[in-house]
PDB file of C-alpha atoms in Angstrom:
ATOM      1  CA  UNK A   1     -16.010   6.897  -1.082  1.00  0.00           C
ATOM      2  CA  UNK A   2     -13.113   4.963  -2.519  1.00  0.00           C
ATOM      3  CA  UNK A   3     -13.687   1.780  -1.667  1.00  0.00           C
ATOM      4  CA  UNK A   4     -11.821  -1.336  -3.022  1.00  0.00           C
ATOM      5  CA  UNK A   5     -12.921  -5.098  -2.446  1.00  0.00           C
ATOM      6  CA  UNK A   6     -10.780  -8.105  -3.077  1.00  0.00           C
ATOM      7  CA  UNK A   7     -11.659 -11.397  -3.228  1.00  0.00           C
ATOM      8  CA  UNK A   8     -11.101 -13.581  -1.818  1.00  0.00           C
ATOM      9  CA  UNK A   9      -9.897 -13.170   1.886  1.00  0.00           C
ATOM     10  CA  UNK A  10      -8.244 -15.926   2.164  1.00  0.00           C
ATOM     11  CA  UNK A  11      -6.797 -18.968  -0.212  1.00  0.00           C
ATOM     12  CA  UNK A  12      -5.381 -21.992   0.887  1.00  0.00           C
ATOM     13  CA  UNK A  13      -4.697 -24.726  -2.234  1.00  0.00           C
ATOM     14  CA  UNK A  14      -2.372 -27.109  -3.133  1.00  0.00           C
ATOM     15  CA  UNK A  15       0.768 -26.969  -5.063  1.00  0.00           C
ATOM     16  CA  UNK A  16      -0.107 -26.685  -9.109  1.00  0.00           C
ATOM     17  CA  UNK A  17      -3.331 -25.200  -8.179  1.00  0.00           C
ATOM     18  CA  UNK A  18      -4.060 -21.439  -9.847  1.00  0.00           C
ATOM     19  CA  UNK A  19      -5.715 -18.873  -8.492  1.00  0.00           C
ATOM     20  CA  UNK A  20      -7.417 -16.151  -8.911  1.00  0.00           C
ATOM     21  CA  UNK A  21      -7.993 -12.719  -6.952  1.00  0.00           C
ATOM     22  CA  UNK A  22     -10.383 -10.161  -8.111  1.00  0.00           C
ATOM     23  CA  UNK A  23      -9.773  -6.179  -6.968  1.00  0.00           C
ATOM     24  CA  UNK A  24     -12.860  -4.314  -7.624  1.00  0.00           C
ATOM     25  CA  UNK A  25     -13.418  -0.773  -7.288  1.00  0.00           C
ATOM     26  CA  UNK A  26     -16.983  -0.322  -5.736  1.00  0.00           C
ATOM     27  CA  UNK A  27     -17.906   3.376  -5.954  1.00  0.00           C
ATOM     28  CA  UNK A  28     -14.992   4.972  -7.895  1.00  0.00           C
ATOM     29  CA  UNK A  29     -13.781   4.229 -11.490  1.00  0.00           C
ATOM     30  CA  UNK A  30      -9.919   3.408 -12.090  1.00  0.00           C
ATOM     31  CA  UNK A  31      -8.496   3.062 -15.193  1.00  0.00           C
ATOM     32  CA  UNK A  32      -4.900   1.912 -13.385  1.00  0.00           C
ATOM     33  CA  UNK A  33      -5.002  -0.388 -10.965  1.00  0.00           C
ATOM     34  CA  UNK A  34      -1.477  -1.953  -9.002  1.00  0.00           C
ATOM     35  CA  UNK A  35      -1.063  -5.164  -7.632  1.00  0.00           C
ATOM     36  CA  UNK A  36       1.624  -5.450  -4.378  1.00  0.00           C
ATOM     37  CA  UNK A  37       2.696  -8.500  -2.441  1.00  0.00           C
ATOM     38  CA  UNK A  38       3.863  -8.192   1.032  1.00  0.00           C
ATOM     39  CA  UNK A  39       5.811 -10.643   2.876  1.00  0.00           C
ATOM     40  CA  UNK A  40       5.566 -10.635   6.914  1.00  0.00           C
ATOM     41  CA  UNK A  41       6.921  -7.510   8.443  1.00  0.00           C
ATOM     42  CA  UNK A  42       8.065  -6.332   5.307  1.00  0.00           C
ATOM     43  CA  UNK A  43       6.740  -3.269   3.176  1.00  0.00           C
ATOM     44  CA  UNK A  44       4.187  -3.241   0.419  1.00  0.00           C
ATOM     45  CA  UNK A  45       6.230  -4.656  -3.427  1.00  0.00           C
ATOM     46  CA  UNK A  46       5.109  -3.345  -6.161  1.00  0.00           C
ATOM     47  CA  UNK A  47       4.385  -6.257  -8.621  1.00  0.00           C
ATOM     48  CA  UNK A  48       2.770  -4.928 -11.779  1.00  0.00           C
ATOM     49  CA  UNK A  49       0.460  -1.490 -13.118  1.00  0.00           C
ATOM     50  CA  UNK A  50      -2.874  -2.858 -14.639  1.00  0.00           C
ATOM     51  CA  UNK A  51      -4.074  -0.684 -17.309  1.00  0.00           C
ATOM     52  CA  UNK A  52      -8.317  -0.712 -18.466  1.00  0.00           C
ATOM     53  CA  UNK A  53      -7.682  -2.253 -21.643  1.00  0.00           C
ATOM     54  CA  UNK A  54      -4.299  -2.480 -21.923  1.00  0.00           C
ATOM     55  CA  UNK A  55      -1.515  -4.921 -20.403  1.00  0.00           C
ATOM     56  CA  UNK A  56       0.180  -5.112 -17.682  1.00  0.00           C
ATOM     57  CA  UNK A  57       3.402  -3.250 -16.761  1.00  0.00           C
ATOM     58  CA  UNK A  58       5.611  -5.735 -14.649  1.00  0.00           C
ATOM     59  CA  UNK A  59       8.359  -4.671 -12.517  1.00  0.00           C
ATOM     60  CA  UNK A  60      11.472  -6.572 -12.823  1.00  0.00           C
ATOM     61  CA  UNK A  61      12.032  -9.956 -11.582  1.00  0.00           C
ATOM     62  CA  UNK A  62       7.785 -10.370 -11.292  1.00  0.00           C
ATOM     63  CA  UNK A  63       7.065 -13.269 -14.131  1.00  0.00           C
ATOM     64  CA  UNK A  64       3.944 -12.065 -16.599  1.00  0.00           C
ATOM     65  CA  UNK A  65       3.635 -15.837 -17.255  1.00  0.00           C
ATOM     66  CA  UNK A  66       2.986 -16.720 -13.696  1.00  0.00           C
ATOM     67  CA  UNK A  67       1.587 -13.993 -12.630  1.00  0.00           C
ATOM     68  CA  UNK A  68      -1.429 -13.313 -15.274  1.00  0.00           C
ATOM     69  CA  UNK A  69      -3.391  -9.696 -14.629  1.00  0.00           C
ATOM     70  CA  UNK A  70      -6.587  -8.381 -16.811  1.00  0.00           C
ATOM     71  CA  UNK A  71      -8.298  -5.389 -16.507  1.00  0.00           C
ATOM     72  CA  UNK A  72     -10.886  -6.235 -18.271  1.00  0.00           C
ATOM     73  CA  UNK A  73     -13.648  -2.911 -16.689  1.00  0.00           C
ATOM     74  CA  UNK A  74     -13.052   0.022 -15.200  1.00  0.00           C
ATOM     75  CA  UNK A  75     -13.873  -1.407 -12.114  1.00  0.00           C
ATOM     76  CA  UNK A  76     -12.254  -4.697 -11.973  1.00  0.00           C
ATOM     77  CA  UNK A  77      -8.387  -6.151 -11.885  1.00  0.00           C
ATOM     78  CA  UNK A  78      -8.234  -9.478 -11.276  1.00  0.00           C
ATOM     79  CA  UNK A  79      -4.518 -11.393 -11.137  1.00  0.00           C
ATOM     80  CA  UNK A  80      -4.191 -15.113 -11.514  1.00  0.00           C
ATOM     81  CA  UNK A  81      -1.216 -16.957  -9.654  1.00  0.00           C
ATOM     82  CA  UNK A  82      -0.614 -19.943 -12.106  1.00  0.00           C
ATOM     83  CA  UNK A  83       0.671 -23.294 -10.731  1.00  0.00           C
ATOM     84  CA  UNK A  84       1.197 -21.853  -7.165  1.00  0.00           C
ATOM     85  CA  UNK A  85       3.964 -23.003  -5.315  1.00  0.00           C
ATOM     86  CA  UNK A  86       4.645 -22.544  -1.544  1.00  0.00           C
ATOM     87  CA  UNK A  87       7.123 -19.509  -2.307  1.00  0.00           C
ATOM     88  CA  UNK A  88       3.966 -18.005  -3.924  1.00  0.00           C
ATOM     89  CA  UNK A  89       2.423 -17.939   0.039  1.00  0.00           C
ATOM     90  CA  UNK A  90       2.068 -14.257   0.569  1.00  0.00           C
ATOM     91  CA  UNK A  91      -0.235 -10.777   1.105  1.00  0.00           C
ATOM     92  CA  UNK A  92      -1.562  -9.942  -1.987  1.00  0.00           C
ATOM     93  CA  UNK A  93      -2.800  -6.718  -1.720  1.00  0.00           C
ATOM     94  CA  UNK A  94      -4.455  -4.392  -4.832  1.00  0.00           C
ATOM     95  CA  UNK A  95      -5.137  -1.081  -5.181  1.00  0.00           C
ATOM     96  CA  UNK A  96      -6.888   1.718  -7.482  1.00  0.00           C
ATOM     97  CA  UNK A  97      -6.046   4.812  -8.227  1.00  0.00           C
ATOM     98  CA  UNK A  98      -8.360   7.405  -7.614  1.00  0.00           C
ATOM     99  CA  UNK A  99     -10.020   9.837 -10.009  1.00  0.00           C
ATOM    100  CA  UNK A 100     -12.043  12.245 -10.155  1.00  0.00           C
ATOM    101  CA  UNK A 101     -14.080  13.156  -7.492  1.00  0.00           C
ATOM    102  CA  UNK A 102     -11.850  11.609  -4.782  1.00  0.00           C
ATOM    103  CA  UNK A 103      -7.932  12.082  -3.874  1.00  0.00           C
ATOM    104  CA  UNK A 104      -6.621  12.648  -8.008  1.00  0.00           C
ATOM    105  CA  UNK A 105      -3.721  10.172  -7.860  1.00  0.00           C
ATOM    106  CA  UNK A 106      -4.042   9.016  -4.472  1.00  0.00           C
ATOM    107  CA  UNK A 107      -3.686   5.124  -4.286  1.00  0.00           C
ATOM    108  CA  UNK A 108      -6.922   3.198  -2.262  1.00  0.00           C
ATOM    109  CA  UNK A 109      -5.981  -0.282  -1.517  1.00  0.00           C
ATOM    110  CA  UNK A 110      -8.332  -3.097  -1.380  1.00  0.00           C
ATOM    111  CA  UNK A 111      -8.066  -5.365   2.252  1.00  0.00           C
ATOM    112  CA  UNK A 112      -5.591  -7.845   0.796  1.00  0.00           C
ATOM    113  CA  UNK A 113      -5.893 -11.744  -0.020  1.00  0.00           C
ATOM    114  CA  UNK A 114      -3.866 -14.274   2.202  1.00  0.00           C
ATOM    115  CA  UNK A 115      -2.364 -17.001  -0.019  1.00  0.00           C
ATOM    116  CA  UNK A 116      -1.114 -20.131   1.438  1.00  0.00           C
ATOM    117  CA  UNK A 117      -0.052 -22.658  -0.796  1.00  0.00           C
ATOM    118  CA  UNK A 118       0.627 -25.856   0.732  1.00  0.00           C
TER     119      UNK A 118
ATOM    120  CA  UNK B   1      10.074   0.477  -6.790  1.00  0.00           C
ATOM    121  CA  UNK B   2       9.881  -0.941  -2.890  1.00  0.00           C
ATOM    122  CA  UNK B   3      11.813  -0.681   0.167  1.00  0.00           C
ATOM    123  CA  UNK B   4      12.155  -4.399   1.697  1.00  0.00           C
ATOM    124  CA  UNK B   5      13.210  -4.532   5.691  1.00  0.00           C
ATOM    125  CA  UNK B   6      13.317  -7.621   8.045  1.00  0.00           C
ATOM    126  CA  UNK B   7      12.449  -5.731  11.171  1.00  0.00           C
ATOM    127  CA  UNK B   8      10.415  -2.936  11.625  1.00  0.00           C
ATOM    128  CA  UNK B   9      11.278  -0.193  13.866  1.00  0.00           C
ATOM    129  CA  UNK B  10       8.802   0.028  16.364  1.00  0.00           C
ATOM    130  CA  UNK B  11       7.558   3.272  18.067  1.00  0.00           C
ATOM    131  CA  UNK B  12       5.871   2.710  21.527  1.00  0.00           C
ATOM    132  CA  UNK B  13       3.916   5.243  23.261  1.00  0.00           C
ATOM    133  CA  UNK B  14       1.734   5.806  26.289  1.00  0.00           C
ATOM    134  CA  UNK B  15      -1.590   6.619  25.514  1.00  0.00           C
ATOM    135  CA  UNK B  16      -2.752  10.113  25.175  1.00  0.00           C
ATOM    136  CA  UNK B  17       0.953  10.948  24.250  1.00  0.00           C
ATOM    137  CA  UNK B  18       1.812  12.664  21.210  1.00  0.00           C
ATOM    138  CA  UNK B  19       3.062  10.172  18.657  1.00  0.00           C
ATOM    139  CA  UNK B  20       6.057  11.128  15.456  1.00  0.00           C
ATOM    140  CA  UNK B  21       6.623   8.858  12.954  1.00  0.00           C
ATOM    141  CA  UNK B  22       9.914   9.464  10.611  1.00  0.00           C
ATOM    142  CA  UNK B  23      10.515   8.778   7.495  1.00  0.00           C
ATOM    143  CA  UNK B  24      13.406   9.399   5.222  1.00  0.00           C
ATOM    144  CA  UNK B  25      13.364   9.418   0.935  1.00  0.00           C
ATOM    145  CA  UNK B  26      15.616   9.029  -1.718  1.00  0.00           C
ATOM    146  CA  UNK B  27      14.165  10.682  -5.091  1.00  0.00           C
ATOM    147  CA  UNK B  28      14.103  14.317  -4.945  1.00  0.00           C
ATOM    148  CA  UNK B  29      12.181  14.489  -7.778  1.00  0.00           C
ATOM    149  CA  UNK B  30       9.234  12.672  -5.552  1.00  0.00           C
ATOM    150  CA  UNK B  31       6.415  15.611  -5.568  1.00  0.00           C
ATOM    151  CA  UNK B  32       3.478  13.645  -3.690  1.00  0.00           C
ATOM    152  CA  UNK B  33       3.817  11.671  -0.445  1.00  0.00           C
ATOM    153  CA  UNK B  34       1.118   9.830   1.205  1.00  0.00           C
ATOM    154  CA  UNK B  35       0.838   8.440   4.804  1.00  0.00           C
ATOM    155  CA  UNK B  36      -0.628   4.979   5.123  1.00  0.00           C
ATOM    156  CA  UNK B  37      -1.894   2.710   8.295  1.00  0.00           C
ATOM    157  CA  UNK B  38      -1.799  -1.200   7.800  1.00  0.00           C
ATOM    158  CA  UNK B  39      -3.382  -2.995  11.015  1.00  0.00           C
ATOM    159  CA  UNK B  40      -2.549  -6.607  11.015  1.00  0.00           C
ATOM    160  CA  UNK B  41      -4.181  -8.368   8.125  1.00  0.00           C
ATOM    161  CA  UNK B  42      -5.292  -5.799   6.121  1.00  0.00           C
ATOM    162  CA  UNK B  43      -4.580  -3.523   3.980  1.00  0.00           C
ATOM    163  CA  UNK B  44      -3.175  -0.138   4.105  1.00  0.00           C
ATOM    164  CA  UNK B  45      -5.616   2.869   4.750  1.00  0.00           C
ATOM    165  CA  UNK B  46      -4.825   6.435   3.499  1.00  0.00           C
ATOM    166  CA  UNK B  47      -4.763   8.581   6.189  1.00  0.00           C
ATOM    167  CA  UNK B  48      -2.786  11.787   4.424  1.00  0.00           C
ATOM    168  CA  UNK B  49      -1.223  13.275   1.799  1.00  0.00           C
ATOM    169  CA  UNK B  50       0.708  16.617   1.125  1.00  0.00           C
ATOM    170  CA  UNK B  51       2.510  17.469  -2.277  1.00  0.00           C
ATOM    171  CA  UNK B  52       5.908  18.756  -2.871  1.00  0.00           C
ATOM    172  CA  UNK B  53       4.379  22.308  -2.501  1.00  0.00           C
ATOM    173  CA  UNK B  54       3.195  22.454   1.004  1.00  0.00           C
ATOM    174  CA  UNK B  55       5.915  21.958   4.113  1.00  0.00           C
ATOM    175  CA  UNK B  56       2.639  20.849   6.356  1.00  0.00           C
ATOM    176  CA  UNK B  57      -0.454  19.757   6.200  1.00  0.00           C
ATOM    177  CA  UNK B  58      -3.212  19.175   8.807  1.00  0.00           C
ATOM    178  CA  UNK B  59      -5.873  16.227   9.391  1.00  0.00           C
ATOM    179  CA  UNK B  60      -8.040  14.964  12.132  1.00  0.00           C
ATOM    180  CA  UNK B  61      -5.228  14.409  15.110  1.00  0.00           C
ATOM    181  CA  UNK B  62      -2.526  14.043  12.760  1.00  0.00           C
ATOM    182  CA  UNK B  63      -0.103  16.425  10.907  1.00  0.00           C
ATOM    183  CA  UNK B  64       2.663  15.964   7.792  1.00  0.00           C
ATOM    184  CA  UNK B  65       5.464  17.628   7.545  1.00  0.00           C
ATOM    185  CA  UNK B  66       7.573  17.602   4.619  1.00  0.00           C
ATOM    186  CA  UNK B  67      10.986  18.594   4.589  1.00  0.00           C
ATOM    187  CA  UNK B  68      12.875  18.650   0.965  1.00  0.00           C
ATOM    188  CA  UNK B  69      16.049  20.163   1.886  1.00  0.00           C
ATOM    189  CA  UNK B  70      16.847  16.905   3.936  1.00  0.00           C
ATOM    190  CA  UNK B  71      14.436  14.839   2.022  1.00  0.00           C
ATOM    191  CA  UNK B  72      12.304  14.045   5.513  1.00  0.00           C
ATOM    192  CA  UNK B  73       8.860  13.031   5.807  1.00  0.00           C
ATOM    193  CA  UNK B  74       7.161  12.874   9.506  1.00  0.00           C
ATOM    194  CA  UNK B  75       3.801  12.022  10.498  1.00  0.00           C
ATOM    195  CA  UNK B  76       2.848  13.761  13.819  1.00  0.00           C
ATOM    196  CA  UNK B  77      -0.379  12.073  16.305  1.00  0.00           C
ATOM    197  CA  UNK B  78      -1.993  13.594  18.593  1.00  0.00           C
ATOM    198  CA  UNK B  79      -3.068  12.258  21.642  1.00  0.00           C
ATOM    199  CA  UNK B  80      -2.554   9.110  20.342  1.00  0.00           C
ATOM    200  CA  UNK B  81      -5.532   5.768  21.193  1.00  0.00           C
ATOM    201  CA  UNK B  82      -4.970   2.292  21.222  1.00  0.00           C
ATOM    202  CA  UNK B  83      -6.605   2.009  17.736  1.00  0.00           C
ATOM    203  CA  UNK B  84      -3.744   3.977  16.463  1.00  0.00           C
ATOM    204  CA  UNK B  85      -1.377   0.948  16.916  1.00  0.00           C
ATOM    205  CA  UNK B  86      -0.475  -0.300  13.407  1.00  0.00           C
ATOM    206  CA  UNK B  87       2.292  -0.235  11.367  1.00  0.00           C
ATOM    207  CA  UNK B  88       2.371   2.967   9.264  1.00  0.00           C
ATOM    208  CA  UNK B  89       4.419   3.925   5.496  1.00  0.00           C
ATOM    209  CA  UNK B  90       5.124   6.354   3.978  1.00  0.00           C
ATOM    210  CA  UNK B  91       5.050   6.629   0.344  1.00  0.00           C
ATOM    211  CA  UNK B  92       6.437   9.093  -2.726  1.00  0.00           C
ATOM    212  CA  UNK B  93       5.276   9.181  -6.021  1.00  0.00           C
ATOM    213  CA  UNK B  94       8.006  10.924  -8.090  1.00  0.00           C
ATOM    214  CA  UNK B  95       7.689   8.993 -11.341  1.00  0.00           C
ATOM    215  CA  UNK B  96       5.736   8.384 -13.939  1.00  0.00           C
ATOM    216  CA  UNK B  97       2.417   6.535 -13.906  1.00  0.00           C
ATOM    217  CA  UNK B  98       1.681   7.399 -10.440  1.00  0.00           C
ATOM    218  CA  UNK B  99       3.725   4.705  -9.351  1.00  0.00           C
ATOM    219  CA  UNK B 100       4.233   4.925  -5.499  1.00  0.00           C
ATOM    220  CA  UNK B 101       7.770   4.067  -3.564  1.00  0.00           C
ATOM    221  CA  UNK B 102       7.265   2.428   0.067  1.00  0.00           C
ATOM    222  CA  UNK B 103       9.272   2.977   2.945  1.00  0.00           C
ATOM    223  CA  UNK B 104      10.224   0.507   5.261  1.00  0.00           C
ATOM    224  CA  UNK B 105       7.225   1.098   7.853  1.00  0.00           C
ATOM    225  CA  UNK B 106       7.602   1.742  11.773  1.00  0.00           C
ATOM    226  CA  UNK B 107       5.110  -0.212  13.758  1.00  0.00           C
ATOM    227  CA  UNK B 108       3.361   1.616  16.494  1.00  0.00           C
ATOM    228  CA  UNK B 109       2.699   0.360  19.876  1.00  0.00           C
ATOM    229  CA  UNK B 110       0.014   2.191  22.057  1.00  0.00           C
ATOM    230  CA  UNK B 111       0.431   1.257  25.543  1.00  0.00           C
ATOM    231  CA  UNK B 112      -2.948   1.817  27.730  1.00  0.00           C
TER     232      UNK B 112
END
């Protein structure tokens, strides 16, 4: 049980390009959902809190404009990276936080999304 | 909240060895802590979690050990495989929202 999924693995676009990653929950329901990017050897930052149904909580210095998160299901965050630039090139990774019938406020993180923006 | 470091400290160990990983906190209002495992390229895996309750806590092969008075978290392997080499973090949840705080990670090396 608690597994998260995010799609896609891997990005590589071009400057101006957005994109989109998609964090699903497959057998558990979360009603929060976090979204982290992690540069190389460096720990997990927390970018924003996605609520089901409600906005996002940002954290400061993370843009809401250029960073655009729904939670649109119980099962599914997805966050949008609008006109990526190289600086955007990173580990996104998501996770969920578990209810009930798993670890109650334990955090289960998807496998990450690779962003290279060229 | 986040914990940023250029270099990891790394922890290399024969294998078969028993393996402790350290890690140190700042909010002692923090009343969960998880253990996480990121192998290269993915994401990181729970492994275990104790709450500000409990001094210790016991898995499959590993162990946490929470110490308020100093504020010290460890994370104890035993007999420690190659597929335990990863970089592991610790992480506190002492606010609101569930919101966790990373530390800096230690990378683990697991020399055959």
């Amino acid at each position: 049980g608690a597994v998260v999924s995010q799609h896609p693995s891997w990005v590589i676009c071009k400057s101006g390009t957005s994109v989109k990653i998609e964090c699903r929950s497959l057998d558990f329901q979360a009603t929060t959902m976090f979204w982290y990017r992690q540069f190389p050897k460096q720990s997990l930052m927390l970018m924003a809190t996605s609520n089901e149904g409600s906005k996002a909580t940002y954290e400061q210095g993370v843009e809401k404009d250029k960073f655009l998160i729904n939670h649109a299901s119980l099962t599914l965050s997805t966050l949008t990276v609008t006109s990526a630039h190289p600086e955007d090139s990173s580990f996104y990774i998501c996770s969920a936080l578990g209810g009930q019938g798993i670890v109650l406020g334990t955090q289960y993180f998807g496998p990450g999304t690779r962003l290279l923006v060229l | 909240g986040e914990s940023v470091g250029l270099h990891l400290p790394t922890l290399s160990v024969q294998e078969g060895d028993n393996s402790i990983i350290n890690c140190a906190y700042s909010n002692s209002a923090s009343d969960y802590f998880i253990w996480y495992k990121q192998e290269s390229g993915k994401g990181p895996q729970f492994i275990i979690d104790i709450r500000s309750n409990m001094d210790k806590r016991q898995g499959q092969r590993v162990t946490v050990l929470l110490n308020k008075t100093v504020k010290h978290l460890s994370l104890q392997i035993a007999a420690t495989q190659p597929g335990d080499s990863a970089v592991y973090f610790c992480a506190e949840n002492g606010s609101a929202g569930n919101m966790l705080t990373f530390g800096g990670g230690t990378r683990l090396m697991v020399k055959p």
